[in-house]
Amino acid sequence: MRIGIFGDGADPQCAAVAREAATLGADSLYVDSRALDEGQPLSMLDGQTFYLGKPVDDVRGFYVRSVPSPYVPAMKKDDSLVLYEDWFTHFTQTRERAAYFMSWLLQLSHRGATLLNGPHVASALQYKPYQLHALRSLGAKVPRTLISNDPAAIRAFHAEVKDVIYKPVLGGAVTRALDAEALERLGAVTASPVIFQERVPGDDLRVMLVGDELVSCVAIETPSQHLDFRDDPVYSGGGAQYHEVMLPEPIQRFCRSAAKACGLIFAGIDIKQRGKDFVFLELNSSPIYMDVELKLGHRISRAIARRVVEAAARAAR
């Protein structure tokens, strides 16, 4: 039996899941998410898919590390981002590549294959307001939030809440403080809405769930706290430390319910903890976890591999 792994062939998480699958008696088929960028042969013939000239539709379980998205190429010039001259051609090519892979993954899901996680789920979770809605509907505590392109509404929210951060509706950028300089530039916000939230103090917790199994919960430790730990050079450089956190049972139930409400089999959940107070920030359909696994020995890759192998075995039967 074999399982599938879809993502960057050089990604250490993909390699770790493949190793764990091998210990469970399964071979792994790598489908590199960069294959079309590199001109490798892929085909769909009357609904049957071929990768590197070989059929792959027998694979009934996949770990989906990343799904390509269309993008516009840009480069820095005089402290500004400028487009390449052939940007439109590049954008349409990346759009078609993304459409091919998205169609193939959706087709696998439609045929009954188990994907951790399917592209439809990952796509929906990019939209942060939807996540907040799902969390609120379960009764989870979330930060006070305004999503707006109205400078007057934003200033009123800031006057009431005082300590406010902002981030994109679709993600893809780190969190920033709504300070005096940012308030002076609110005229630019009319072009598109932005998420403004109450800043929540406390420890940064990262929870890893595979199915109903809470595989890992850690507090992220760096020398100084940042608005967004991803922006911390110690964290991004691999120097962060972690300590295990035992979540109260009601918070564990919220985590499981939140993942299920968003259709996630594998989920990374970000929470702020201050004493006995837990505030849910967001869910991630493909969280980075190898640093925690290597430093604390949490068997996250094993849990992912086991879930995919068991699903593929059930489908084969």
C-alpha positions as a LaTeX table, in Angstrom:
\begin{tabular}{lrrr}
\hline
Residue & $x$ (\AA) & $y$ (\AA) & $z$ (\AA) \\
\hline
Met1 & 0.00 & 0.00 & 0.00 \\
Arg2 & 1.12 & 3.56 & $-0.58$ \\
Ile3 & 0.06 & 6.99 & 0.55 \\
Gly4 & 0.57 & 10.32 & $-1.18$ \\
Ile5 & 2.46 & 13.41 & $-0.06$ \\
Phe6 & 1.79 & 16.63 & $-1.94$ \\
Gly7 & 4.08 & 19.57 & $-1.34$ \\
Asp8 & 7.58 & 20.91 & $-1.89$ \\
Gly9 & 9.86 & 17.89 & $-2.30$ \\
Ala10 & 12.49 & 19.59 & $-0.10$ \\
Asp11 & 10.09 & 20.28 & 2.79 \\
Pro12 & 11.30 & 18.54 & 6.00 \\
Gln13 & 7.74 & 17.94 & 7.20 \\
Cys14 & 6.98 & 15.97 & 4.03 \\
Ala15 & 10.11 & 13.88 & 4.59 \\
Ala16 & 9.19 & 13.28 & 8.25 \\
Val17 & 5.68 & 12.09 & 7.37 \\
Ala18 & 7.13 & 9.77 & 4.70 \\
Arg19 & 9.56 & 8.26 & 7.24 \\
Glu20 & 6.77 & 7.66 & 9.74 \\
Ala21 & 4.56 & 6.13 & 7.04 \\
Ala22 & 7.37 & 3.71 & 6.20 \\
Thr23 & 7.50 & 2.51 & 9.83 \\
Leu24 & 3.77 & 1.78 & 9.47 \\
Gly25 & 4.39 & $-0.31$ & 6.35 \\
Ala26 & 3.36 & 2.20 & 3.69 \\
Asp27 & 5.32 & 3.56 & 0.75 \\
Ser28 & 4.98 & 7.24 & $-0.11$ \\
Leu29 & 4.31 & 8.76 & $-3.50$ \\
Tyr30 & 5.70 & 12.29 & $-3.63$ \\
Val31 & 3.85 & 14.67 & $-5.92$ \\
Asp32 & 5.98 & 17.80 & $-5.93$ \\
Ser33 & 3.95 & 21.02 & $-5.82$ \\
Arg34 & 6.73 & 22.61 & $-7.95$ \\
Ala35 & 6.44 & 19.96 & $-10.68$ \\
Leu36 & 4.62 & 22.18 & $-13.16$ \\
Asp37 & 6.96 & 25.09 & $-12.46$ \\
Glu38 & 9.83 & 22.80 & $-13.46$ \\
Gly39 & 8.10 & 21.41 & $-16.55$ \\
Gln40 & 7.67 & 17.89 & $-15.22$ \\
Pro41 & 5.03 & 15.84 & $-17.08$ \\
Leu42 & 1.53 & 15.68 & $-15.59$ \\
Ser43 & $-1.63$ & 14.67 & $-17.45$ \\
Met44 & $-5.31$ & 13.96 & $-16.94$ \\
Leu45 & $-6.69$ & 11.59 & $-19.56$ \\
Asp46 & $-10.47$ & 11.23 & $-19.36$ \\
Gly47 & $-10.32$ & 11.74 & $-15.63$ \\
Gln48 & $-7.31$ & 9.49 & $-14.97$ \\
Thr49 & $-4.25$ & 11.27 & $-13.60$ \\
Phe50 & $-0.63$ & 10.57 & $-14.56$ \\
Tyr51 & 2.44 & 11.96 & $-12.78$ \\
Leu52 & 5.83 & 11.47 & $-14.42$ \\
Gly53 & 4.07 & 9.16 & $-16.86$ \\
Lys54 & 2.63 & 6.81 & $-14.20$ \\
Pro55 & $-0.98$ & 6.55 & $-12.93$ \\
Val56 & $-1.54$ & 7.84 & $-9.39$ \\
Asp57 & $-5.28$ & 7.49 & $-8.81$ \\
Asp58 & $-4.83$ & 4.37 & $-6.67$ \\
Val59 & $-3.60$ & 6.52 & $-3.77$ \\
Arg60 & $-6.44$ & 6.92 & $-1.27$ \\
Gly61 & $-4.76$ & 9.00 & 1.42 \\
Phe62 & $-2.71$ & 12.18 & 1.08 \\
Tyr63 & $-0.83$ & 14.54 & 3.35 \\
Val64 & $-1.28$ & 17.91 & 1.63 \\
Arg65 & 1.51 & 20.19 & 2.81 \\
Ser66 & 0.79 & 23.12 & 0.48 \\
Val67 & $-1.31$ & 24.04 & $-2.53$ \\
Pro68 & 0.14 & 26.47 & $-5.10$ \\
Ser69 & $-1.59$ & 29.80 & $-5.59$ \\
Pro70 & $-1.39$ & 32.22 & $-8.51$ \\
Tyr71 & 0.83 & 35.19 & $-7.84$ \\
Val72 & 2.19 & 38.28 & $-9.54$ \\
Pro73 & 6.02 & 38.40 & $-9.65$ \\
Ala74 & 7.64 & 41.51 & $-8.19$ \\
Met75 & 11.06 & 42.70 & $-7.18$ \\
Lys76 & 12.47 & 45.48 & $-5.03$ \\
Lys77 & 13.66 & 48.63 & $-6.75$ \\
Asp78 & 14.53 & 51.81 & $-4.84$ \\
Asp79 & 12.75 & 50.53 & $-1.70$ \\
Ser80 & 9.57 & 49.82 & $-3.67$ \\
Leu81 & 8.07 & 46.68 & $-5.20$ \\
Val82 & 7.78 & 46.77 & $-8.98$ \\
Leu83 & 6.36 & 44.20 & $-11.40$ \\
Tyr84 & 8.39 & 42.28 & $-13.90$ \\
Glu85 & 7.75 & 43.30 & $-17.51$ \\
Asp86 & 6.24 & 39.88 & $-18.28$ \\
Trp87 & 4.17 & 39.77 & $-15.08$ \\
Phe88 & 0.89 & 38.99 & $-16.84$ \\
Thr89 & 2.27 & 35.92 & $-18.61$ \\
His90 & 3.79 & 34.69 & $-15.36$ \\
Phe91 & 0.55 & 35.29 & $-13.45$ \\
Thr92 & $-1.60$ & 33.41 & $-15.98$ \\
Gln93 & 0.85 & 30.48 & $-15.94$ \\
Thr94 & 0.79 & 30.24 & $-12.15$ \\
Arg95 & $-3.00$ & 30.56 & $-12.23$ \\
Glu96 & $-3.31$ & 27.61 & $-14.63$ \\
Arg97 & $-0.87$ & 25.49 & $-12.60$ \\
Ala98 & $-2.82$ & 26.21 & $-9.42$ \\
Ala99 & $-6.10$ & 25.35 & $-11.18$ \\
Tyr100 & $-4.68$ & 22.01 & $-12.36$ \\
Phe101 & $-3.53$ & 20.95 & $-8.91$ \\
Met102 & $-6.66$ & 22.24 & $-7.22$ \\
Ser103 & $-8.84$ & 20.31 & $-9.66$ \\
Trp104 & $-6.82$ & 17.14 & $-9.14$ \\
Leu105 & $-7.00$ & 17.37 & $-5.33$ \\
Leu106 & $-10.74$ & 18.07 & $-5.42$ \\
Gln107 & $-11.15$ & 15.11 & $-7.76$ \\
Leu108 & $-9.30$ & 12.86 & $-5.29$ \\
Ser109 & $-11.56$ & 14.05 & $-2.48$ \\
His110 & $-14.66$ & 13.48 & $-4.60$ \\
Arg111 & $-13.54$ & 9.88 & $-5.20$ \\
Gly112 & $-13.35$ & 9.27 & $-1.46$ \\
Ala113 & $-9.65$ & 9.77 & $-0.78$ \\
Thr114 & $-8.74$ & 11.25 & 2.61 \\
Leu115 & $-6.71$ & 14.46 & 2.40 \\
Leu116 & $-5.03$ & 16.13 & 5.38 \\
Asn117 & $-6.30$ & 18.69 & 4.57 \\
Gly118 & $-8.38$ & 19.04 & 1.42 \\
Pro119 & $-7.87$ & 22.19 & $-0.69$ \\
His120 & $-11.45$ & 23.37 & $-0.27$ \\
Val121 & $-10.91$ & 23.51 & 3.50 \\
Ala122 & $-7.52$ & 25.19 & 3.22 \\
Ser123 & $-8.94$ & 27.76 & 0.82 \\
Ala124 & $-11.84$ & 28.64 & 3.11 \\
Leu125 & $-9.54$ & 29.06 & 6.10 \\
Gln126 & $-7.53$ & 31.75 & 4.34 \\
Tyr127 & $-10.49$ & 34.03 & 5.01 \\
Lys128 & $-9.94$ & 35.19 & 8.59 \\
Pro129 & $-13.46$ & 36.61 & 9.15 \\
Tyr130 & $-14.91$ & 33.15 & 8.48 \\
Gln131 & $-12.62$ & 31.63 & 11.10 \\
Leu132 & $-13.72$ & 34.21 & 13.65 \\
His133 & $-17.36$ & 33.45 & 12.84 \\
Ala134 & $-16.79$ & 29.72 & 13.33 \\
Leu135 & $-15.04$ & 30.30 & 16.67 \\
Arg136 & $-17.72$ & 32.70 & 17.94 \\
Ser137 & $-20.48$ & 30.29 & 16.94 \\
Leu138 & $-18.94$ & 27.69 & 19.29 \\
Gly139 & $-18.74$ & 30.14 & 22.16 \\
Ala140 & $-14.97$ & 30.51 & 22.06 \\
Lys141 & $-13.49$ & 33.73 & 23.35 \\
Val142 & $-11.97$ & 35.78 & 20.51 \\
Pro143 & $-10.49$ & 39.31 & 20.40 \\
Arg144 & $-12.79$ & 42.28 & 19.80 \\
Thr145 & $-12.63$ & 42.74 & 16.04 \\
Leu146 & $-13.52$ & 45.32 & 13.42 \\
Ile147 & $-13.20$ & 44.52 & 9.72 \\
Ser148 & $-13.57$ & 47.73 & 7.76 \\
Asn149 & $-12.39$ & 50.15 & 5.09 \\
Asp150 & $-14.07$ & 53.09 & 6.87 \\
Pro151 & $-11.50$ & 55.39 & 8.52 \\
Ala152 & $-14.15$ & 56.89 & 10.81 \\
Ala153 & $-15.22$ & 53.48 & 12.09 \\
Ile154 & $-11.58$ & 52.47 & 12.57 \\
Arg155 & $-10.78$ & 55.62 & 14.56 \\
Ala156 & $-13.87$ & 55.07 & 16.74 \\
Phe157 & $-12.82$ & 51.45 & 17.36 \\
His158 & $-9.29$ & 52.59 & 18.27 \\
Ala159 & $-10.63$ & 55.28 & 20.62 \\
Glu160 & $-12.72$ & 52.67 & 22.45 \\
Val161 & $-10.31$ & 49.71 & 22.50 \\
Lys162 & $-7.04$ & 51.75 & 22.72 \\
Asp163 & $-4.49$ & 48.96 & 22.06 \\
Val164 & $-5.26$ & 47.79 & 18.50 \\
Ile165 & $-3.40$ & 45.66 & 15.96 \\
Tyr166 & $-4.17$ & 45.13 & 12.26 \\
Lys167 & $-3.63$ & 42.41 & 9.64 \\
Pro168 & $-4.92$ & 41.44 & 6.17 \\
Val169 & $-8.28$ & 39.76 & 5.66 \\
Leu170 & $-6.59$ & 37.03 & 3.58 \\
Gly171 & $-3.44$ & 36.72 & 5.66 \\
Gly172 & 0.04 & 36.64 & 4.17 \\
Ala173 & 1.53 & 39.45 & 6.27 \\
Val174 & 2.54 & 39.82 & 9.91 \\
Thr175 & 0.49 & 41.68 & 12.47 \\
Arg176 & 1.22 & 45.38 & 13.03 \\
Ala177 & 0.28 & 47.89 & 15.73 \\
Leu178 & $-2.27$ & 50.59 & 14.91 \\
Asp179 & 0.00 & 53.33 & 16.22 \\
Ala180 & $-0.03$ & 57.07 & 15.56 \\
Glu181 & 1.82 & 56.69 & 12.27 \\
Ala182 & $-0.60$ & 54.04 & 11.04 \\
Leu183 & $-3.58$ & 56.18 & 12.07 \\
Glu184 & $-2.21$ & 58.98 & 9.90 \\
Arg185 & $-2.32$ & 56.64 & 6.87 \\
Leu186 & $-5.91$ & 55.46 & 7.25 \\
Gly187 & $-6.90$ & 57.17 & 4.01 \\
Ala188 & $-5.29$ & 54.26 & 2.14 \\
Val189 & $-7.60$ & 51.73 & 3.79 \\
Thr190 & $-10.63$ & 52.75 & 1.72 \\
Ala191 & $-9.32$ & 50.61 & $-1.17$ \\
Ser192 & $-9.87$ & 47.34 & 0.72 \\
Pro193 & $-11.01$ & 46.21 & 4.19 \\
Val194 & $-8.49$ & 45.38 & 6.92 \\
Ile195 & $-8.87$ & 43.38 & 10.14 \\
Phe196 & $-8.45$ & 45.50 & 13.29 \\
Gln197 & $-8.36$ & 43.70 & 16.61 \\
Glu198 & $-7.93$ & 44.31 & 20.29 \\
Arg199 & $-4.37$ & 43.37 & 21.22 \\
Val200 & $-4.47$ & 40.39 & 23.57 \\
Pro201 & $-1.61$ & 40.06 & 26.06 \\
Gly202 & $-0.30$ & 36.71 & 27.22 \\
Asp203 & 1.66 & 33.66 & 26.15 \\
Asp204 & 1.52 & 32.41 & 22.56 \\
Leu205 & 0.22 & 28.84 & 22.51 \\
Arg206 & 0.29 & 26.58 & 19.47 \\
Val207 & $-1.98$ & 23.50 & 19.58 \\
Met208 & $-1.65$ & 20.60 & 17.11 \\
Leu209 & $-4.64$ & 18.36 & 16.50 \\
Val210 & $-4.88$ & 15.28 & 14.29 \\
Gly211 & $-8.49$ & 14.14 & 14.29 \\
Asp212 & $-9.59$ & 14.15 & 17.93 \\
Glu213 & $-6.03$ & 13.60 & 19.15 \\
Leu214 & $-4.40$ & 16.62 & 20.75 \\
Val215 & $-0.83$ & 15.76 & 19.79 \\
Ser216 & 0.98 & 18.86 & 21.02 \\
Cys217 & 0.39 & 22.07 & 22.95 \\
Val218 & 3.30 & 24.39 & 23.61 \\
Ala219 & 4.01 & 27.94 & 24.67 \\
Ile220 & 6.46 & 29.68 & 22.34 \\
Glu221 & 9.34 & 31.33 & 24.18 \\
Thr222 & 11.56 & 34.06 & 22.69 \\
Pro223 & 13.69 & 36.69 & 24.50 \\
Ser224 & 11.12 & 39.44 & 23.88 \\
Gln225 & 7.46 & 39.19 & 22.97 \\
His226 & 6.44 & 40.36 & 19.52 \\
Leu227 & 2.99 & 41.27 & 18.23 \\
Asp228 & 3.37 & 38.31 & 15.87 \\
Phe229 & 5.85 & 35.60 & 16.84 \\
Arg230 & 6.45 & 34.86 & 13.14 \\
Asp231 & 8.10 & 38.30 & 12.94 \\
Asp232 & 10.52 & 37.48 & 15.75 \\
Pro233 & 14.02 & 36.91 & 14.29 \\
Val234 & 14.77 & 34.41 & 17.06 \\
Tyr235 & 11.70 & 32.37 & 16.10 \\
Ser236 & 12.28 & 32.60 & 12.34 \\
Gly237 & 15.95 & 31.70 & 12.87 \\
Gly238 & 15.08 & 28.51 & 14.74 \\
Gly239 & 16.14 & 29.82 & 18.15 \\
Ala240 & 12.75 & 29.72 & 19.89 \\
Gln241 & 12.25 & 27.47 & 22.88 \\
Tyr242 & 9.03 & 25.76 & 23.90 \\
His243 & 7.47 & 24.38 & 27.02 \\
Glu244 & 4.57 & 22.00 & 27.17 \\
Val245 & 1.21 & 23.31 & 28.32 \\
Met246 & $-1.63$ & 21.17 & 29.65 \\
Leu247 & $-4.87$ & 22.72 & 28.44 \\
Pro248 & $-7.96$ & 22.51 & 30.63 \\
Glu249 & $-10.46$ & 19.98 & 29.31 \\
Pro250 & $-13.04$ & 22.64 & 28.25 \\
Ile251 & $-10.38$ & 24.37 & 26.12 \\
Gln252 & $-9.38$ & 21.02 & 24.59 \\
Arg253 & $-13.03$ & 20.46 & 23.66 \\
Phe254 & $-13.16$ & 23.92 & 22.06 \\
Cys255 & $-10.09$ & 23.06 & 19.99 \\
Arg256 & $-11.65$ & 19.83 & 18.73 \\
Ser257 & $-14.96$ & 21.54 & 18.01 \\
Ala258 & $-13.27$ & 24.42 & 16.19 \\
Ala259 & $-11.28$ & 22.07 & 13.95 \\
Lys260 & $-14.39$ & 20.05 & 13.11 \\
Ala261 & $-16.46$ & 23.17 & 12.46 \\
Cys262 & $-13.86$ & 24.28 & 9.92 \\
Gly263 & $-13.58$ & 20.82 & 8.33 \\
Leu264 & $-10.00$ & 20.21 & 9.46 \\
Ile265 & $-8.54$ & 16.77 & 10.15 \\
Phe266 & $-5.11$ & 18.26 & 10.89 \\
Ala267 & $-5.10$ & 21.67 & 12.56 \\
Gly268 & $-2.76$ & 24.15 & 14.17 \\
Ile269 & $-4.61$ & 26.45 & 16.55 \\
Asp270 & $-3.16$ & 29.69 & 17.93 \\
Ile271 & $-4.30$ & 30.77 & 21.38 \\
Lys272 & $-3.31$ & 33.53 & 23.77 \\
Gln273 & $-3.13$ & 32.49 & 27.44 \\
Arg274 & $-3.07$ & 34.84 & 30.38 \\
Gly275 & $-3.53$ & 32.96 & 33.63 \\
Lys276 & $-6.80$ & 31.06 & 33.33 \\
Asp277 & $-7.93$ & 33.17 & 30.38 \\
Phe278 & $-7.68$ & 31.62 & 26.87 \\
Val279 & $-8.39$ & 33.70 & 23.74 \\
Phe280 & $-8.59$ & 31.96 & 20.36 \\
Leu281 & $-6.81$ & 33.77 & 17.52 \\
Glu282 & $-6.94$ & 31.55 & 14.42 \\
Leu283 & $-6.65$ & 28.10 & 12.85 \\
Asn284 & $-4.08$ & 26.92 & 10.34 \\
Ser285 & $-4.70$ & 24.05 & 7.92 \\
Ser286 & $-0.99$ & 23.34 & 7.35 \\
Pro287 & 1.00 & 24.57 & 10.35 \\
Ile288 & 4.78 & 24.45 & 10.63 \\
Tyr289 & 5.67 & 22.09 & 13.47 \\
Met290 & 9.08 & 20.44 & 12.89 \\
Asp291 & 10.92 & 22.68 & 15.37 \\
Val292 & 8.56 & 21.59 & 18.15 \\
Glu293 & 8.82 & 17.93 & 17.10 \\
Leu294 & 12.62 & 17.99 & 17.09 \\
Lys295 & 13.05 & 19.93 & 20.35 \\
Leu296 & 10.32 & 18.33 & 22.46 \\
Gly297 & 9.86 & 14.96 & 20.79 \\
His298 & 6.15 & 15.44 & 20.12 \\
Arg299 & 5.17 & 12.81 & 17.54 \\
Ile300 & 3.21 & 15.07 & 15.22 \\
Ser301 & 4.52 & 13.50 & 11.98 \\
Arg302 & 3.67 & 10.03 & 13.34 \\
Ala303 & 0.09 & 11.10 & 14.10 \\
Ile304 & $-0.34$ & 12.55 & 10.59 \\
Ala305 & 1.16 & 9.47 & 8.92 \\
Arg306 & $-0.95$ & 7.10 & 10.99 \\
Arg307 & $-4.16$ & 8.96 & 10.12 \\
Val308 & $-3.34$ & 8.95 & 6.38 \\
Val309 & $-2.23$ & 5.29 & 6.35 \\
Glu310 & $-5.32$ & 4.13 & 8.24 \\
Ala311 & $-7.60$ & 6.09 & 5.91 \\
Ala312 & $-5.89$ & 4.64 & 2.83 \\
Ala313 & $-6.18$ & 1.13 & 4.27 \\
Arg314 & $-9.91$ & 1.55 & 4.92 \\
Ala315 & $-10.46$ & 2.82 & 1.38 \\
Ala316 & $-8.53$ & $-0.15$ & $-0.04$ \\
Arg317 & $-10.73$ & $-2.59$ & 1.89 \\
\hline
\end{tabular}
